[in-house]
Short mmCIF file of C-alpha atoms in Angstrom, two decimals:
data_model
loop_
_atom_site.label_atom_id
_atom_site.label_comp_id
_atom_site.label_asym_id
_atom_site.label_seq_id
_atom_site.Cartn_x
_atom_site.Cartn_y
_atom_site.Cartn_z
CA MET A 1 -52.78 -199.62 141.28
CA ASP A 2 -49.12 -200.31 142.10
CA ILE A 3 -47.99 -200.28 145.72
CA ARG A 4 -44.80 -199.23 147.51
CA THR A 5 -43.65 -199.85 151.07
CA ILE A 6 -43.18 -197.20 153.77
CA GLY A 7 -39.57 -197.00 154.92
CA LYS A 8 -38.30 -200.16 156.59
CA THR A 9 -41.79 -201.15 157.71
CA PRO A 10 -43.98 -203.84 156.10
CA LEU A 11 -46.69 -201.21 155.53
CA ALA A 12 -47.60 -200.87 151.85
CA VAL A 13 -49.54 -198.03 150.20
CA THR A 14 -50.97 -197.48 146.76
CA GLN A 15 -48.81 -195.14 144.70
CA PHE A 16 -51.59 -192.55 144.65
CA GLY A 17 -53.68 -191.67 147.68
CA PHE A 18 -56.35 -189.27 148.85
CA GLY A 19 -55.48 -186.08 150.72
CA GLY A 20 -58.25 -184.91 153.03
CA ALA A 21 -57.78 -181.14 153.43
CA ALA A 22 -60.37 -180.17 150.82
CA ILE A 23 -63.15 -182.29 152.32
CA GLY A 24 -62.54 -180.29 155.52
CA GLY A 25 -63.57 -177.15 153.63
CA LEU A 26 -60.18 -175.74 152.64
CA TYR A 27 -60.79 -172.49 150.68
CA ARG A 28 -64.40 -173.44 149.85
CA GLU A 29 -67.29 -175.16 151.56
CA CYS A 30 -67.58 -178.90 151.09
CA THR A 31 -70.89 -180.54 151.93
CA ARG A 32 -70.99 -183.95 153.56
CA GLU A 33 -72.57 -185.36 150.39
CA ALA A 34 -69.75 -184.01 148.20
CA ALA A 35 -67.14 -185.35 150.62
CA MET A 36 -68.62 -188.85 150.57
CA GLU A 37 -68.92 -188.83 146.78
CA THR A 38 -65.30 -187.71 146.40
CA LEU A 39 -64.02 -190.35 148.81
CA GLN A 40 -66.01 -192.97 146.89
CA ALA A 41 -64.49 -191.76 143.61
CA ALA A 42 -61.03 -192.17 145.14
CA TRP A 43 -61.89 -195.68 146.27
CA ASP A 44 -63.33 -196.56 142.85
CA ALA A 45 -60.10 -195.31 141.23
CA GLY A 46 -58.14 -197.84 143.29
CA MET A 47 -56.74 -195.53 145.96
CA ARG A 48 -56.32 -197.33 149.27
CA TYR A 49 -54.29 -194.75 151.19
CA PHE A 50 -56.20 -191.93 152.91
CA ASP A 51 -54.58 -189.02 154.73
CA THR A 52 -56.35 -186.62 157.06
CA ALA A 53 -55.56 -184.37 160.05
CA PRO A 54 -57.27 -182.74 163.03
CA PHE A 55 -56.44 -179.34 161.50
CA TYR A 56 -58.45 -179.98 158.32
CA GLY A 57 -61.75 -178.29 159.09
CA PHE A 58 -60.95 -178.55 162.82
CA GLY A 59 -61.99 -182.18 162.96
CA LEU A 60 -64.38 -182.19 160.01
CA SER A 61 -62.06 -184.09 157.65
CA GLU A 62 -61.31 -186.77 160.23
CA ARG A 63 -65.02 -187.30 160.92
CA ARG A 64 -65.87 -187.62 157.23
CA THR A 65 -62.90 -189.86 156.45
CA GLY A 66 -63.77 -192.17 159.33
CA ASP A 67 -67.44 -192.30 158.35
CA PHE A 68 -66.48 -193.33 154.84
CA LEU A 69 -63.90 -195.95 155.80
CA ARG A 70 -65.92 -197.52 158.61
CA SER A 71 -67.74 -199.89 156.26
CA LYS A 72 -64.56 -200.97 154.47
CA PRO A 73 -62.62 -204.08 155.56
CA ARG A 74 -59.83 -202.75 157.77
CA GLU A 75 -57.06 -204.69 156.05
CA THR A 76 -57.90 -203.15 152.67
CA TYR A 77 -56.70 -199.58 153.28
CA VAL A 78 -54.02 -197.50 155.01
CA LEU A 79 -54.95 -194.45 157.09
CA SER A 80 -52.77 -191.60 158.31
CA THR A 81 -53.53 -188.60 160.48
CA LYS A 82 -51.44 -186.02 162.29
CA VAL A 83 -50.36 -184.78 165.70
CA GLY A 84 -49.04 -181.45 166.97
CA ARG A 85 -52.28 -179.50 167.14
CA LEU A 86 -54.92 -179.96 169.82
CA LEU A 87 -58.46 -178.74 169.17
CA ARG A 88 -60.19 -176.67 171.85
CA PRO A 89 -63.90 -175.75 171.68
CA VAL A 90 -64.78 -172.06 171.32
CA ALA A 91 -67.83 -169.96 170.56
CA GLU A 92 -68.71 -169.73 166.89
CA ASP A 93 -67.59 -166.10 166.71
CA GLN A 94 -64.14 -167.07 168.03
CA VAL A 95 -63.32 -169.76 165.47
CA PRO A 96 -60.04 -168.67 163.83
CA ASP A 97 -59.71 -168.18 160.09
CA TYR A 98 -57.22 -170.65 158.68
CA SER A 99 -58.89 -170.69 155.25
CA TYR A 100 -61.40 -173.41 156.17
CA VAL A 101 -65.00 -172.58 155.27
CA ASN A 102 -67.59 -173.60 157.88
CA PRO A 103 -65.22 -175.65 160.03
CA LEU A 104 -66.27 -177.18 163.33
CA PRO A 105 -66.29 -174.75 166.32
CA PHE A 106 -62.76 -175.20 167.63
CA THR A 107 -59.50 -173.33 167.85
CA VAL A 108 -55.99 -174.78 167.69
CA ASP A 109 -53.34 -175.15 170.39
CA TYR A 110 -49.88 -176.38 169.35
CA ASP A 111 -48.39 -179.14 171.47
CA TYR A 112 -45.59 -181.43 170.29
CA SER A 113 -44.85 -182.91 173.73
CA TYR A 114 -45.37 -186.49 174.91
CA ASP A 115 -48.70 -185.62 176.52
CA GLY A 116 -49.81 -183.51 173.58
CA ILE A 117 -49.13 -186.25 171.05
CA MET A 118 -50.83 -188.92 173.16
CA ARG A 119 -53.90 -186.71 173.67
CA SER A 120 -54.09 -185.85 169.97
CA PHE A 121 -53.85 -189.53 169.04
CA GLU A 122 -56.70 -190.48 171.40
CA PHE A 123 -58.88 -187.60 170.19
CA SER A 124 -58.33 -188.69 166.58
CA TYR A 125 -59.63 -192.16 167.43
CA ALA A 126 -62.85 -190.57 168.66
CA ARG A 127 -63.28 -188.24 165.67
CA LEU A 128 -62.53 -190.98 163.17
CA GLY A 129 -64.68 -193.54 164.93
CA LEU A 130 -62.08 -196.13 163.99
CA ASN A 131 -59.86 -198.32 166.16
CA LYS A 132 -56.70 -198.32 164.05
CA ILE A 133 -54.47 -195.57 162.66
CA ASP A 134 -51.54 -196.74 160.54
CA ILE A 135 -49.32 -193.66 160.23
CA LEU A 136 -48.90 -190.57 162.39
CA TYR A 137 -47.27 -187.43 160.99
CA VAL A 138 -45.97 -184.61 163.19
CA HIS A 139 -47.84 -181.75 161.56
CA ASP A 140 -46.20 -178.48 160.55
CA ILE A 141 -43.20 -178.54 162.84
CA GLY A 142 -40.65 -176.08 161.51
CA ALA A 143 -39.92 -172.41 160.98
CA TYR A 144 -42.11 -172.27 157.85
CA THR A 145 -45.20 -172.44 160.08
CA HIS A 146 -44.00 -171.14 163.45
CA GLY A 147 -41.04 -168.85 162.77
CA ALA A 148 -37.59 -169.62 164.13
CA GLU A 149 -38.17 -168.51 167.72
CA LYS A 150 -41.38 -170.43 168.38
CA ASN A 151 -40.18 -173.44 166.45
CA ALA A 152 -37.16 -173.74 168.72
CA VAL A 153 -39.61 -174.32 171.59
CA TYR A 154 -41.84 -176.71 169.67
CA GLN A 155 -38.96 -178.71 168.22
CA ALA A 156 -37.49 -179.08 171.70
CA GLN A 157 -40.86 -180.44 172.85
CA LEU A 158 -40.83 -182.96 170.04
CA LEU A 159 -37.24 -184.15 170.47
CA ASP A 160 -37.26 -184.08 174.28
CA SER A 161 -40.46 -186.06 174.79
CA GLY A 162 -42.72 -186.17 171.73
CA VAL A 163 -40.68 -188.77 169.90
CA ARG A 164 -40.92 -191.00 172.97
CA ALA A 165 -44.69 -191.03 172.55
CA LEU A 166 -44.33 -191.92 168.88
CA ASP A 167 -41.86 -194.70 169.69
CA GLU A 168 -44.20 -196.12 172.31
CA LEU A 169 -47.16 -196.07 169.95
CA LYS A 170 -45.16 -197.83 167.25
CA SER A 171 -43.57 -200.44 169.53
CA SER A 172 -46.98 -201.26 171.02
CA GLY A 173 -48.48 -201.79 167.56
CA ALA A 174 -50.93 -198.90 167.91
CA ILE A 175 -49.37 -197.40 164.75
CA SER A 176 -47.14 -198.95 162.10
CA ALA A 177 -45.08 -195.91 161.11
CA TYR A 178 -44.49 -192.26 161.94
CA GLY A 179 -42.78 -189.22 160.51
CA LEU A 180 -43.22 -185.55 159.64
CA GLY A 181 -45.96 -183.77 157.69
CA VAL A 182 -44.42 -180.46 156.58
CA ASN A 183 -43.90 -177.87 153.84
CA GLU A 184 -40.15 -177.39 154.20
CA VAL A 185 -36.92 -179.32 153.77
CA ASP A 186 -34.70 -177.92 156.52
CA VAL A 187 -36.73 -179.26 159.44
CA CYS A 188 -36.74 -182.72 157.83
CA LEU A 189 -32.96 -182.77 157.70
CA ASP A 190 -32.75 -181.42 161.24
CA VAL A 191 -35.09 -184.01 162.76
CA ILE A 192 -33.68 -186.97 160.80
CA ALA A 193 -30.21 -186.08 162.08
CA ARG A 194 -31.50 -186.37 165.65
CA HIS A 195 -34.03 -189.20 165.57
CA PRO A 196 -34.96 -191.96 163.11
CA ILE A 197 -38.32 -191.72 161.34
CA ASP A 198 -40.12 -193.85 158.77
CA CYS A 199 -41.59 -191.31 156.38
CA ILE A 200 -42.18 -187.67 155.49
CA LEU A 201 -45.30 -186.17 154.00
CA LEU A 202 -43.69 -183.32 152.07
CA ALA A 203 -46.04 -180.76 150.51
CA GLY A 204 -44.94 -178.72 147.52
CA ARG A 205 -41.21 -179.29 147.81
CA TYR A 206 -40.68 -182.15 145.39
CA SER A 207 -42.70 -181.29 142.33
CA LEU A 208 -42.16 -180.78 138.64
CA LEU A 209 -41.48 -177.11 139.42
CA ASP A 210 -40.11 -176.99 142.98
CA ARG A 211 -37.17 -179.35 143.55
CA SER A 212 -36.20 -178.16 147.03
CA ALA A 213 -36.01 -181.78 148.23
CA GLU A 214 -33.02 -182.32 145.94
CA ARG A 215 -30.99 -180.08 148.26
CA GLY A 216 -29.85 -183.01 150.37
CA LEU A 217 -33.14 -184.54 151.50
CA LEU A 218 -33.51 -187.15 148.77
CA GLU A 219 -30.02 -188.48 149.41
CA VAL A 220 -30.61 -188.69 153.17
CA CYS A 221 -33.91 -190.49 152.62
CA ARG A 222 -32.29 -192.99 150.27
CA ARG A 223 -29.48 -193.65 152.71
CA GLN A 224 -31.71 -194.04 155.76
CA GLN A 225 -34.65 -195.69 153.96
CA VAL A 226 -37.11 -192.93 154.81
CA SER A 227 -40.07 -192.82 152.42
CA LEU A 228 -41.55 -189.65 150.99
CA VAL A 229 -45.27 -189.10 150.54
CA ILE A 230 -45.76 -186.12 148.23
CA GLY A 231 -48.53 -183.57 148.69
CA GLY A 232 -49.15 -180.34 146.82
CA VAL A 233 -48.11 -181.88 143.52
CA PHE A 234 -49.60 -178.94 141.60
CA ASN A 235 -47.88 -176.34 143.83
CA SER A 236 -51.16 -174.73 144.95
CA GLY A 237 -52.66 -175.01 141.49
CA ILE A 238 -50.37 -173.48 138.89
CA LEU A 239 -49.20 -176.83 137.49
CA ALA A 240 -52.84 -177.77 136.94
CA THR A 241 -54.20 -174.46 135.64
CA GLY A 242 -51.08 -173.33 133.82
CA PRO A 243 -49.80 -169.72 133.98
CA VAL A 244 -53.24 -168.13 133.75
CA PRO A 245 -54.08 -164.77 135.36
CA GLY A 246 -54.63 -165.32 139.07
CA ALA A 247 -52.70 -168.60 139.16
CA ASN A 248 -51.48 -169.59 142.61
CA PHE A 249 -48.11 -170.93 143.72
CA ASP A 250 -47.18 -171.91 147.28
CA TYR A 251 -50.48 -170.73 148.81
CA GLY A 252 -50.46 -167.31 147.17
CA PRO A 253 -50.45 -165.48 143.82
CA ALA A 254 -47.68 -166.64 141.50
CA SER A 255 -44.87 -164.16 140.84
CA ASP A 256 -43.85 -163.12 137.34
CA ASP A 257 -40.80 -165.37 137.67
CA ILE A 258 -42.92 -168.41 138.52
CA LEU A 259 -45.40 -167.61 135.76
CA GLY A 260 -42.54 -167.44 133.26
CA ARG A 261 -41.11 -170.78 134.37
CA VAL A 262 -44.47 -172.52 134.14
CA ARG A 263 -45.17 -170.88 130.78
CA ALA A 264 -41.97 -172.44 129.44
CA MET A 265 -42.91 -175.82 130.92
CA GLN A 266 -46.36 -175.64 129.40
CA LYS A 267 -44.92 -174.99 125.94
CA ILE A 268 -42.76 -178.09 126.29
CA ALA A 269 -45.77 -180.15 127.34
CA GLU A 270 -47.85 -178.82 124.45
CA ALA A 271 -45.06 -179.58 122.00
CA ASN A 272 -45.25 -183.18 123.18
CA SER A 273 -49.07 -183.24 123.06
CA ILE A 274 -49.51 -183.94 126.77
CA PRO A 275 -51.16 -181.97 129.60
CA LEU A 276 -48.68 -180.28 131.92
CA ALA A 277 -50.75 -181.60 134.83
CA ALA A 278 -50.04 -185.18 133.76
CA ALA A 279 -46.29 -184.60 133.90
CA ALA A 280 -46.71 -182.94 137.30
CA MET A 281 -48.69 -185.81 138.77
CA GLN A 282 -46.37 -188.51 137.53
CA PHE A 283 -43.06 -186.77 138.19
CA PRO A 284 -42.51 -187.58 141.89
CA LEU A 285 -42.86 -191.34 141.41
CA ARG A 286 -39.86 -191.37 139.11
CA GLU A 287 -37.88 -191.21 142.38
CA PRO A 288 -37.86 -194.65 144.11
CA VAL A 289 -37.82 -193.14 147.60
CA VAL A 290 -41.28 -191.66 146.92
CA ALA A 291 -43.91 -194.11 148.13
CA ASN A 292 -47.06 -192.16 147.33
CA VAL A 293 -48.49 -189.02 145.73
CA LEU A 294 -51.59 -187.55 147.37
CA ILE A 295 -54.46 -186.12 145.35
CA GLY A 296 -56.56 -183.60 147.26
CA THR A 297 -59.94 -182.37 146.06
CA ALA A 298 -63.54 -182.08 147.23
CA LYS A 299 -65.06 -182.68 143.80
CA PRO A 300 -65.67 -186.18 142.41
CA LEU A 301 -65.24 -184.95 138.84
CA SER A 302 -61.88 -183.37 139.67
CA LEU A 303 -60.76 -186.60 141.30
CA THR A 304 -61.78 -188.60 138.23
CA ARG A 305 -60.15 -186.09 135.87
CA ASN A 306 -56.90 -186.24 137.82
CA THR A 307 -56.81 -190.03 137.86
CA GLU A 308 -57.25 -190.02 134.08
CA LEU A 309 -53.95 -188.10 133.90
CA LEU A 310 -52.21 -191.17 135.30
CA LYS A 311 -52.89 -192.96 132.02
CA VAL A 312 -51.01 -190.38 129.93
CA ASN A 313 -47.64 -191.55 128.64
CA VAL A 314 -45.17 -188.79 129.53
CA PRO A 315 -41.90 -189.11 127.55
CA ASP A 316 -38.63 -188.95 129.47
CA ALA A 317 -37.64 -186.14 127.13
CA VAL A 318 -40.29 -183.89 128.69
CA TYR A 319 -38.75 -184.20 132.13
CA ALA A 320 -35.29 -183.48 130.74
CA ALA A 321 -36.55 -180.44 128.84
CA VAL A 322 -38.23 -178.79 131.85
CA GLU A 323 -35.15 -179.06 134.08
CA PRO A 324 -33.80 -175.56 133.29
CA PHE A 325 -37.06 -174.00 134.50
CA THR A 326 -37.23 -175.68 137.92
CA ILE A 327 -36.49 -173.99 141.24
CA ARG A 328 -34.30 -175.50 143.93
#
């Protein structure tokens, strides 16, 4: 599998990587056996970049990812996790519902300060059971998650002291790169204007359908050599399932407008005898600033099916034809 470098760093990742939310039980239960089998399928497919987070199953994804990678030679893979949320133990009947099924018995406290980031980093070491983390993403900073009022407080924490923690970790060699892990463009532009970063894990905002990143972010990333890692390549499923009844877009039911756009895209794909999902998976890597596309699933067969889509030859004409149906 081809590799691309992260920002100005020497760190190199495979063009496709494994996203660990689903093995933390996102939307449906994932057994340990299924998680290990799915991680092995990713490894067998040539993926050597693995992303996880404390939030995914409230520590469950980190534990499973670490257990899987522990037997692998450390120089053969790249690992990222996230900071910004601290896990606090609670009684089982007080575990909050963030769409994770059977998560570990914790709740979440947001903390983007120096101390919060350092504590989160140390806790991730323990959950992973590993002694090296390559990339840290500041998780879900921004109004999309917190609303404007609360985000003003959290972003001040990050810019006043949190970035100092990240700089110290990078300069000491504890990590090789850091950036943001978010679902929105505006906060990326805001933070980059105030402090240099290496990379952004951007979910759902640079896809075949949703081109929000083209509103200034791509140009800034090119100019400042900030790499993009793309998550949510199927926009919560609709680019994989097509415009079927009950299709989801952006973490909820797709609107009639979105269904119509995807229906038009699907007709174009069918006219060219290719799956729409193949065009969706391959699209982000047409942009050189994109270093990696994450594939997230808790099913080995789904992982294998998705990697088969990488072998499909998608004509340039398909990408040109779907342009009128994109959203920006």
